[in-house]
Amino acid sequence: MDKMKTLRETGLMFRRSMQHTLRNPIWVFLNLFQPLLYLFLFMPLLKSLGGVPGLPAGKTVQVFIPGLLVMLALFGSAFVGFGLVDEIRTGVIERFLVTPAHRSAILLGRLLKDVVVLLVQCLLITVCALPFGLGVNLGGFLISLLLYALIAIAMASMSYAFALLFKSEDTLASTLNTIALPVSLLSGIMLPLALAPLWLRDLARVNPFSYGVNASRALFAGNIHNGDVIKGFIIVILLAGITFWSAIRSLRKMAA
Amino acid sequence: MSNSIIVTKNLRKTFITKAKGKKQSVEAVKGINLEIGKGEIFGFLGPNGAGKSTTQKMLATLLLPSAGEARVNGYDLSTQQQDIRRCIGYVSQSGGTDSLSTGLENLVLQAQLYGLDGVTAAKRAEEFIDRFQMTSFAERRALSYSGGQRRRLDLALGMIHHPDVLLLDEPTVGLDPQSRAYLWREIRHLRDEGITVLLTTHYLDEADKLCDTVAIIDNGEIVAAGTPSQLKDDIGADSLVFGFASEQTAQQAQALLVDRAPAENTQVEDHLLRLRLSRGEQALPALLRLLDTQHLPVLSISLAKPSLDDVFLKHTGRSLREDQAHG
């Protein structure tokens, strides 16, 4: 009974967020601009590197695209907290909190929208990469979409948790930038970590998203029953759980 | 007591803030006791930072009280928050309108969050669009609304589920006179429907003309409470100002009146003589005759009944008007 109520409220909140996005679809595409630039202006640089460790000759696209999609999941979701800060300031969130709606529904609805937007973006990037010779294993690809969704949930929840904590765009921006850059550098998104010196590889091991990138590459290669995939999923699920829980906690404590 | 819909006992809120690594506690609300009757318009009057909004937020289940207890509609604030949420409406100062959605969408979603199904919610939204005369703009996105239009939507959002208690935080701040008059009419209309309204304001006239009961709040404490006329009657004396041709005449008049009339707190300021006396309009003719017989011609007269500002001044030593001028 209670679960049905929360589910219904999540749906209502999702519909509202989705309406906002669809009224301004330009943002969905603006978010795609950066990954597309990487695809067209950066990936060609890798071609001549083919043959170094982690980048088999002629298969650079196969290594690069799974990383790029993780980057999209990370950065596309990292800044969703800004919209929330705005709604905290204008009292919209407070208005929802006064209703009997379940607290988690307020966040879940938004997260669901973030995931839908990301999946559309991932599909578009993948299609754009096909002419570059990207090979797609359908089963692996579908499972990888689930992985990106989880990464987006983790990153967006973190963004929401900080938004609820700081309630200010400025602090949120500097915090998210401080986190996002090292996280992406230490995950082997651009170049495989196989190229890295040992100390850098050790450092990357602390970064949960580097496991996501490994899982993503394994899935694109069709290695579904791979240790990297299982490890990646476990870590990303744990991370999403922790960040979502802390976002809910911040929401409950927002005013108190 | 049985008629009270909101009862609070020693309600307190202390905020812990961290400044430069040091923990500081700020007592925003210092033990508030309230008994608000069903169908009353109850007003919290006080300057910014007095604790009005904090008290209201606690009653709206948005803030946890640090101490004390409260019942809203019979439900305990600390254990039955969900029940309280179902029977109250809250309109914050910033309103809480989702400006990227239309007025209609805002209303329908709000109704659905209170458990109404889609069809009933849409019907209810239409009712409120009619009632608050929002037909001409309900299908536009709220970011294009004027202040008055937005405020009407805010109020409708707070009432869409037919609450028993409506909490309004500074409902008319920044509104033009027409919108303000419109909102006052609507709030009175709510009382006629038996809805209890608890509003905060720092406008003297709003507390005076709109509210049945006023609690003057300063520094987290209620310093006086009662109907506006009770509060003003407690001040007792009206304020009377005579104007004379010179300061000398004014001083002569002062000496005369202190000697021969029941005038209190006389004070000469330039060529003006100020004094306080009860039932000023009845005492005035006799004073004028007295001054006339002593050849002290009065050039101007002003008689003012005590205002809620006088009440505030009496209890806090400050004027609310001055606070506003500085705030």
XYZ file of C-alpha atoms in Angstrom:
583
model
C 0.000 0.000 0.000
C 2.681 2.428 1.078
C 4.965 1.260 -1.716
C 2.204 1.811 -4.268
C 1.733 5.341 -2.960
C 5.459 6.114 -3.257
C 5.539 4.581 -6.724
C 2.629 6.738 -7.869
C 4.211 9.880 -6.411
C 7.529 9.036 -8.081
C 5.651 8.786 -11.373
C 4.032 12.188 -10.821
C 7.377 13.793 -10.018
C 8.990 12.083 -13.009
C 6.292 13.419 -15.315
C 6.843 16.955 -14.044
C 10.638 16.802 -14.506
C 10.253 15.202 -17.935
C 7.832 17.952 -19.003
C 10.422 20.547 -18.046
C 13.093 18.746 -20.071
C 10.897 18.279 -23.116
C 9.956 21.956 -23.073
C 13.634 22.819 -23.293
C 15.061 19.887 -25.269
C 18.006 22.049 -26.294
C 19.750 21.066 -23.055
C 19.652 17.396 -23.903
C 21.637 18.214 -27.033
C 23.919 20.819 -25.484
C 25.051 18.124 -23.053
C 25.910 16.003 -26.085
C 28.107 18.667 -27.598
C 31.176 17.871 -25.507
C 31.178 14.093 -26.028
C 30.626 14.657 -29.750
C 33.658 16.951 -29.856
C 35.700 14.223 -28.195
C 34.402 11.757 -30.740
C 35.303 13.881 -33.758
C 38.310 15.867 -32.561
C 40.028 13.652 -30.001
C 39.454 10.047 -31.061
C 41.360 10.484 -34.364
C 44.465 11.320 -32.272
C 44.275 7.886 -30.680
C 44.315 6.065 -33.981
C 48.044 6.524 -34.487
C 48.638 5.400 -30.908
C 47.131 2.007 -31.691
C 49.369 -0.816 -30.555
C 50.420 0.608 -27.170
C 49.299 -1.323 -24.062
C 45.515 -1.293 -23.660
C 44.929 0.130 -27.144
C 45.052 -2.680 -29.704
C 45.874 -1.390 -33.187
C 42.776 -0.659 -35.279
C 40.501 -1.046 -32.278
C 40.890 2.340 -30.631
C 37.212 3.148 -31.169
C 36.330 -0.035 -29.286
C 38.270 1.191 -26.256
C 37.396 4.850 -26.491
C 33.608 4.789 -26.882
C 32.798 2.726 -23.747
C 34.910 5.211 -21.770
C 33.239 8.183 -23.431
C 29.807 6.857 -22.471
C 30.888 6.584 -18.843
C 32.133 10.145 -19.059
C 28.741 11.212 -20.381
C 27.072 9.431 -17.478
C 29.409 11.142 -15.026
C 29.347 14.681 -16.341
C 25.825 14.730 -17.687
C 24.531 13.902 -14.214
C 27.058 15.749 -12.095
C 25.395 19.116 -12.483
C 21.713 18.228 -12.074
C 21.891 19.674 -8.566
C 21.694 23.199 -9.982
C 18.051 22.777 -10.892
C 17.385 21.561 -7.372
C 19.110 24.577 -5.778
C 16.819 26.801 -7.822
C 13.732 24.921 -6.642
C 14.916 25.066 -3.040
C 15.320 28.801 -3.343
C 11.910 29.387 -4.899
C 10.206 27.233 -2.270
C 9.040 24.481 -4.639
C 10.758 21.732 -2.632
C 9.374 23.097 0.623
C 5.894 23.031 -0.887
C 6.332 19.358 -1.795
C 7.672 18.585 1.682
C 4.489 19.948 3.289
C 2.342 17.524 1.287
C 1.961 13.912 2.466
C 4.074 12.780 -0.512
C 6.909 10.439 0.383
C 10.299 12.180 0.609
C 12.043 9.646 -1.585
C 9.510 10.221 -4.391
C 10.655 13.845 -4.678
C 14.192 12.655 -5.507
C 13.342 9.423 -7.319
C 11.201 11.258 -9.868
C 14.093 13.548 -10.732
C 16.598 10.676 -10.864
C 14.366 8.748 -13.212
C 14.306 11.730 -15.561
C 18.108 12.016 -15.359
C 18.416 8.345 -16.309
C 16.035 8.638 -19.265
C 17.898 11.662 -20.614
C 21.225 9.854 -20.251
C 20.039 6.711 -22.034
C 18.833 8.769 -25.003
C 22.226 10.490 -25.115
C 24.094 7.172 -24.935
C 22.084 5.830 -27.863
C 22.832 8.924 -29.934
C 26.590 8.774 -29.248
C 26.710 5.064 -30.028
C 24.914 5.598 -33.334
C 27.309 8.456 -34.205
C 30.282 6.177 -33.470
C 29.106 3.358 -35.752
C 30.650 4.932 -38.911
C 34.012 4.945 -37.106
C 33.887 1.175 -37.039
C 32.439 0.625 -33.569
C 31.354 -2.973 -33.099
C 28.374 -3.421 -30.801
C 27.491 -6.619 -29.010
C 23.753 -6.170 -28.466
C 23.501 -8.113 -25.201
C 26.583 -6.440 -23.817
C 25.348 -3.047 -24.934
C 21.967 -3.438 -23.211
C 23.664 -4.469 -19.977
C 26.074 -1.550 -20.304
C 23.097 0.827 -20.505
C 22.072 -0.465 -17.088
C 25.593 0.255 -15.874
C 25.435 3.853 -17.170
C 22.055 4.311 -15.535
C 23.530 3.248 -12.194
C 26.513 5.557 -12.639
C 24.132 8.410 -13.439
C 22.067 7.631 -10.327
C 25.204 7.675 -8.183
C 26.515 10.914 -9.640
C 23.129 12.695 -9.711
C 22.365 11.635 -6.131
C 25.690 13.056 -5.058
C 24.883 16.273 -6.885
C 21.456 16.444 -5.181
C 22.956 15.688 -1.783
C 25.412 18.571 -2.163
C 22.667 20.850 -3.496
C 20.541 20.131 -0.413
C 23.533 20.644 1.832
C 24.861 23.897 0.354
C 21.705 25.407 -1.157
C 23.999 27.653 -3.199
C 25.043 27.445 -6.848
C 28.535 28.818 -6.248
C 29.563 26.325 -3.583
C 27.930 23.525 -5.553
C 29.817 24.414 -8.746
C 33.247 24.490 -7.138
C 32.622 21.286 -5.168
C 31.388 19.359 -8.192
C 34.243 20.566 -10.385
C 36.759 19.609 -7.721
C 35.340 16.096 -7.629
C 34.516 15.541 -11.291
C 37.930 16.291 -12.794
C 40.088 13.885 -10.700
C 37.345 11.259 -10.922
C 37.422 11.353 -14.705
C 41.224 11.570 -14.976
C 41.617 8.619 -12.628
C 39.150 6.375 -14.384
C 40.971 5.782 -17.654
C 38.199 7.365 -19.680
C 40.399 9.095 -22.240
C 43.278 6.650 -22.346
C 43.365 3.192 -20.796
C 45.062 3.022 -17.414
C 47.233 0.257 -18.814
C 49.374 3.122 -20.075
C 49.733 4.620 -16.608
C 52.713 4.276 -14.275
C 52.128 1.956 -11.369
C 51.461 4.649 -8.739
C 48.786 6.186 -10.955
C 47.160 2.803 -11.463
C 47.123 2.285 -7.697
C 45.518 5.676 -7.246
C 42.868 4.811 -9.825
C 41.988 1.715 -7.825
C 40.501 3.994 -5.146
C 38.242 5.614 -7.726
C 34.998 3.621 -7.909
C 34.258 4.873 -11.420
C 37.418 3.296 -12.862
C 35.719 -0.059 -12.247
C 32.718 1.269 -14.159
C 34.942 2.066 -17.130
C 36.535 -1.407 -17.042
C 33.090 -3.008 -16.927
C 31.903 -0.815 -19.777
C 34.831 -1.874 -22.013
C 34.332 -5.534 -21.189
C 30.637 -5.306 -22.028
C 31.291 -3.621 -25.393
C 33.698 -6.409 -26.191
C 30.882 -8.873 -25.445
C 32.591 -10.312 -22.343
C 29.422 -10.406 -20.283
C 30.575 -13.104 -17.866
C 33.664 -11.199 -16.950
C 35.043 -10.491 -13.491
C 35.410 -6.801 -14.394
C 31.689 -6.578 -15.181
C 30.633 -8.115 -11.880
C 33.107 -6.016 -9.931
C 31.995 -2.859 -11.765
C 28.322 -3.515 -11.090
C 28.821 -4.277 -7.401
C 30.850 -1.130 -6.841
C 28.537 1.137 -8.807
C 25.445 -0.285 -7.098
C 27.021 0.272 -3.692
C 27.975 3.811 -4.631
C 24.500 4.614 -5.976
C 22.969 3.240 -2.776
C 25.196 5.317 -0.522
C 24.784 8.555 -2.447
C 21.014 8.121 -2.771
C 20.718 7.421 0.930
C 22.711 10.554 1.791
C 20.615 12.662 -0.588
C 17.407 11.458 1.111
C 18.973 12.150 4.481
C 19.850 15.694 3.394
C 16.309 16.197 2.106
C 14.803 15.113 5.425
C 17.206 17.343 7.293
C 17.000 20.230 4.865
C 15.094 22.540 7.155
C 15.464 20.889 10.545
C -9.983 24.541 24.864
C -12.043 22.027 22.936
C -12.557 24.705 20.314
C -8.834 25.225 19.814
C -7.468 23.787 16.607
C -3.839 24.754 17.247
C -2.387 24.432 20.724
C 1.286 24.831 21.536
C 3.019 24.520 24.876
C 6.392 26.068 25.401
C 7.387 25.535 21.778
C 11.068 26.236 21.233
C 13.545 26.249 18.396
C 17.261 26.627 18.799
C 19.466 26.632 15.723
C 23.035 25.469 15.987
C 25.239 27.337 13.557
C 28.913 26.957 12.953
C 30.808 30.180 12.531
C 34.596 30.045 12.175
C 34.665 26.542 13.570
C 32.853 27.603 16.728
C 29.429 26.245 17.457
C 26.891 28.886 18.271
C 23.326 28.389 19.277
C 20.668 30.894 18.317
C 17.347 30.798 20.112
C 14.899 31.683 17.362
C 11.759 30.752 19.289
C 11.827 30.869 23.082
C 8.845 29.029 24.438
C 5.657 29.961 22.621
C 2.208 29.128 23.972
C -0.717 29.380 21.612
C -4.376 28.523 21.605
C -5.945 29.271 18.281
C -9.676 28.797 17.861
C -11.313 27.084 14.928
C -12.219 29.480 12.126
C -10.102 32.279 13.464
C -7.761 34.547 11.526
C -4.748 34.587 13.796
C -1.875 36.939 13.052
C 1.708 36.932 14.199
C 2.891 40.534 14.123
C 6.561 41.283 14.499
C 9.705 42.506 12.794
C 11.908 40.360 10.569
C 13.760 37.741 12.555
C 11.269 37.777 15.425
C 10.549 34.053 15.099
C 7.205 34.238 13.282
C 8.211 32.170 10.278
C 10.155 29.681 12.380
C 7.092 29.023 14.535
C 4.974 28.637 11.442
C 7.460 26.240 9.840
C 7.401 24.061 12.937
C 3.607 23.894 12.745
C 3.904 23.075 9.027
C 6.111 20.033 9.886
C 9.058 21.608 8.037
C 11.115 22.167 11.169
C 11.498 19.955 14.204
C 10.891 21.806 17.472
C 13.843 21.746 19.873
C 11.503 21.504 22.845
C 7.867 21.838 23.812
C 4.802 20.304 22.256
C 2.087 21.201 19.818
C -1.175 19.813 18.515
C -2.710 20.712 15.205
C -6.272 19.578 14.649
C -5.764 17.165 17.549
C -2.660 15.531 16.050
C 0.647 15.537 17.868
C 3.334 17.473 16.037
C 6.141 15.128 17.021
C 4.470 11.784 16.245
C 1.637 12.418 13.754
C 3.247 14.583 11.109
C 1.655 12.743 8.199
C -1.841 13.337 9.651
C -1.048 16.994 10.173
C 0.229 17.330 6.588
C -3.101 16.065 5.274
C -5.136 18.732 7.053
C -2.950 21.812 6.706
C -1.985 24.027 3.811
C 1.162 26.127 3.856
C 2.094 29.032 1.634
C 5.648 30.215 2.209
C 6.851 33.722 1.580
C 8.479 32.669 -1.674
C 5.300 30.805 -2.601
C 6.711 27.662 -4.124
C 5.217 27.973 -7.582
C 7.011 25.824 -10.139
C 7.655 28.520 -12.721
C 8.513 26.117 -15.568
C 5.030 24.583 -15.391
C 1.687 26.214 -16.091
C -0.662 27.252 -13.310
C -2.985 24.415 -14.256
C -0.177 21.830 -14.133
C 0.956 23.166 -10.765
C -2.545 22.793 -9.354
C -3.234 19.337 -10.778
C 0.060 17.926 -9.485
C -0.487 19.452 -6.054
C -3.948 17.884 -5.840
C -2.542 14.532 -6.945
C 0.145 14.680 -4.277
C -2.691 14.871 -1.759
C -4.006 11.598 -3.142
C -6.648 12.788 -5.603
C -6.846 10.771 -8.828
C -6.121 12.494 -12.140
C -9.744 13.208 -13.092
C -10.754 14.562 -9.670
C -7.543 16.573 -9.467
C -8.218 18.197 -12.850
C -11.770 19.027 -11.769
C -10.549 20.478 -8.488
C -7.915 22.554 -10.316
C -10.613 24.006 -12.593
C -12.710 24.957 -9.545
C -9.817 26.895 -8.067
C -8.945 28.513 -11.389
C -12.526 29.810 -11.470
C -12.601 30.833 -7.850
C -9.335 32.778 -8.000
C -10.098 34.214 -11.461
C -7.057 32.657 -13.078
C -8.721 31.538 -16.315
C -6.887 34.080 -18.478
C -3.432 32.881 -17.452
C -3.805 29.348 -16.053
C -2.479 27.719 -19.223
C 0.604 29.915 -19.392
C 3.851 28.993 -17.688
C 4.096 30.592 -14.263
C 7.352 32.396 -15.031
C 5.328 34.946 -17.022
C 2.976 35.769 -14.133
C 2.745 39.135 -12.394
C 3.268 39.283 -8.627
C -0.459 39.316 -7.967
C -1.201 36.435 -10.352
C 1.570 34.351 -8.815
C 0.282 35.024 -5.311
C -3.198 33.849 -6.288
C -1.717 30.634 -7.623
C 0.341 30.225 -4.424
C -2.787 30.556 -2.337
C -4.724 28.149 -4.550
C -1.877 25.602 -4.258
C -2.058 25.848 -0.469
C -5.810 25.245 -0.466
C -6.347 22.720 -3.241
C -6.935 19.850 -0.779
C -9.456 21.777 1.348
C -7.289 22.050 4.482
C -8.716 22.841 7.924
C -5.775 25.075 8.745
C -4.006 27.410 6.349
C -0.573 28.795 7.260
C 0.354 31.921 5.324
C 3.827 33.429 5.649
C 3.749 37.163 4.849
C 0.938 36.699 2.327
C 0.830 40.250 0.934
C 4.483 41.293 0.872
C 5.325 43.220 -2.265
C 1.799 43.236 -3.676
C 0.082 46.213 -5.281
C -2.945 47.626 -3.397
C -5.548 45.884 -5.588
C -3.960 42.454 -5.244
C -3.632 43.053 -1.542
C -7.299 43.976 -1.146
C -8.220 40.928 -3.237
C -6.169 38.631 -1.002
C -7.660 40.086 2.170
C -11.158 39.429 0.786
C -10.213 35.842 0.002
C -8.726 35.285 3.464
C -11.890 36.625 5.118
C -13.876 34.377 2.845
C -11.876 31.417 4.182
C -12.822 32.284 7.738
C -16.472 32.278 6.674
C -15.943 28.727 5.437
C -14.637 27.738 8.867
C -10.997 27.470 7.837
C -8.495 28.585 10.446
C -5.856 30.956 9.096
C -2.539 31.517 10.830
C -0.644 34.287 9.096
C 2.533 36.202 9.791
C 2.899 39.846 8.919
C 4.974 42.877 9.675
C 2.279 45.204 8.350
C 0.407 46.969 11.145
C -2.740 47.529 9.092
C -2.839 43.905 8.021
C -2.751 42.708 11.623
C -5.259 45.361 12.662
C -7.856 45.068 9.918
C -7.590 41.438 8.862
C -6.867 39.432 12.002
C -9.331 38.393 14.713
C -6.503 37.755 17.137
C -2.998 39.166 17.044
C 0.064 37.930 18.872
C 2.879 40.454 18.954
C 6.128 38.570 18.745
C 9.589 39.942 19.305
C 12.886 38.181 19.836
C 11.267 34.746 19.817
C 8.677 35.535 22.455
C 5.047 36.598 22.440
C 4.973 39.930 24.263
C 1.237 40.596 23.943
C -1.795 38.853 22.486
C -5.479 39.615 22.063
C -7.937 41.078 19.606
C -6.578 44.234 17.951
C -9.052 46.411 19.876
C -8.212 44.754 23.211
C -4.536 45.373 22.598
C -5.107 49.002 21.700
C -7.478 49.540 24.646
C -4.708 48.348 26.952
C -2.670 51.307 25.803
C -5.661 53.352 26.987
C -4.808 56.895 26.198
C -5.277 58.533 22.824
C -2.603 60.784 21.482
C -3.531 64.469 21.093
C -1.434 67.220 19.496
C -2.253 70.948 19.730
C -0.501 73.459 17.531
C 0.123 77.007 18.833
C 1.578 80.182 17.384
C 4.825 79.905 19.344
C 6.762 77.650 21.648
C 6.036 80.054 24.481
C 2.298 79.701 24.062
C 2.699 75.954 23.896
C 4.551 75.958 27.203
C 1.893 78.132 28.846
C -0.760 75.728 27.607
C 1.232 72.799 28.971
C 1.416 74.375 32.434
C -2.293 75.061 32.357
C -3.350 71.606 31.246
C -1.073 69.748 33.655
C -2.624 71.820 36.421
C -6.261 71.727 35.433
C -6.891 68.716 33.151
C -6.325 64.909 33.291
C -3.517 65.026 30.733
C -0.563 62.632 30.906
C 2.879 62.628 29.342
C 2.724 66.175 28.102
C 5.581 67.220 25.920
C 6.366 70.442 24.072
C 8.106 70.174 20.758
C 8.680 73.485 19.043
C 5.206 75.087 18.848
C 3.442 71.739 19.323
C 2.066 70.335 22.563
C 1.673 66.542 22.685
C -0.286 64.799 25.377
C -1.968 61.494 26.105
C -5.430 61.176 27.530
C -8.141 58.577 27.579
C -11.327 59.078 25.524
C -9.745 61.985 23.702
C -12.778 62.795 21.562
C -14.910 63.380 24.695
C -12.276 65.351 26.579
C -11.333 67.585 23.680
C -14.208 70.185 23.763
C -13.628 70.953 27.451
C -9.864 71.370 26.870
C -10.494 73.743 23.989
C -12.867 75.868 26.105
C -10.304 75.976 28.910
C -7.497 77.074 26.582
C -9.794 79.687 25.023
C -10.732 81.276 28.349
C -7.003 81.675 29.119
C -6.426 83.326 25.703
C -4.202 80.586 24.400
C -5.560 80.181 20.831
C -5.197 76.723 19.326
C -4.178 76.785 15.655
C -4.349 73.073 14.857
C -5.513 69.828 16.439
C -4.799 66.206 15.733
C -6.262 63.323 17.680
C -5.073 59.751 17.079
C -6.385 56.514 18.515
C -3.655 54.130 19.699
C -2.306 51.893 16.945
C -0.763 48.446 17.146
C 2.541 50.235 16.731
C 1.890 51.930 20.082
C 1.249 48.466 21.506
C 4.506 47.200 20.045
C 6.331 50.259 21.354
C 4.909 49.777 24.832
C 6.027 46.143 25.057
C 9.369 46.272 23.277
C 10.520 49.897 23.646
C 10.899 50.063 19.861
C 8.625 51.121 17.076
C 7.762 48.556 14.435
C 7.645 51.374 11.863
C 11.272 52.291 12.643
C 12.257 48.658 12.305
C 10.648 48.606 8.892
C 12.380 51.788 7.833
C 15.726 50.270 8.727
C 14.956 46.755 7.571
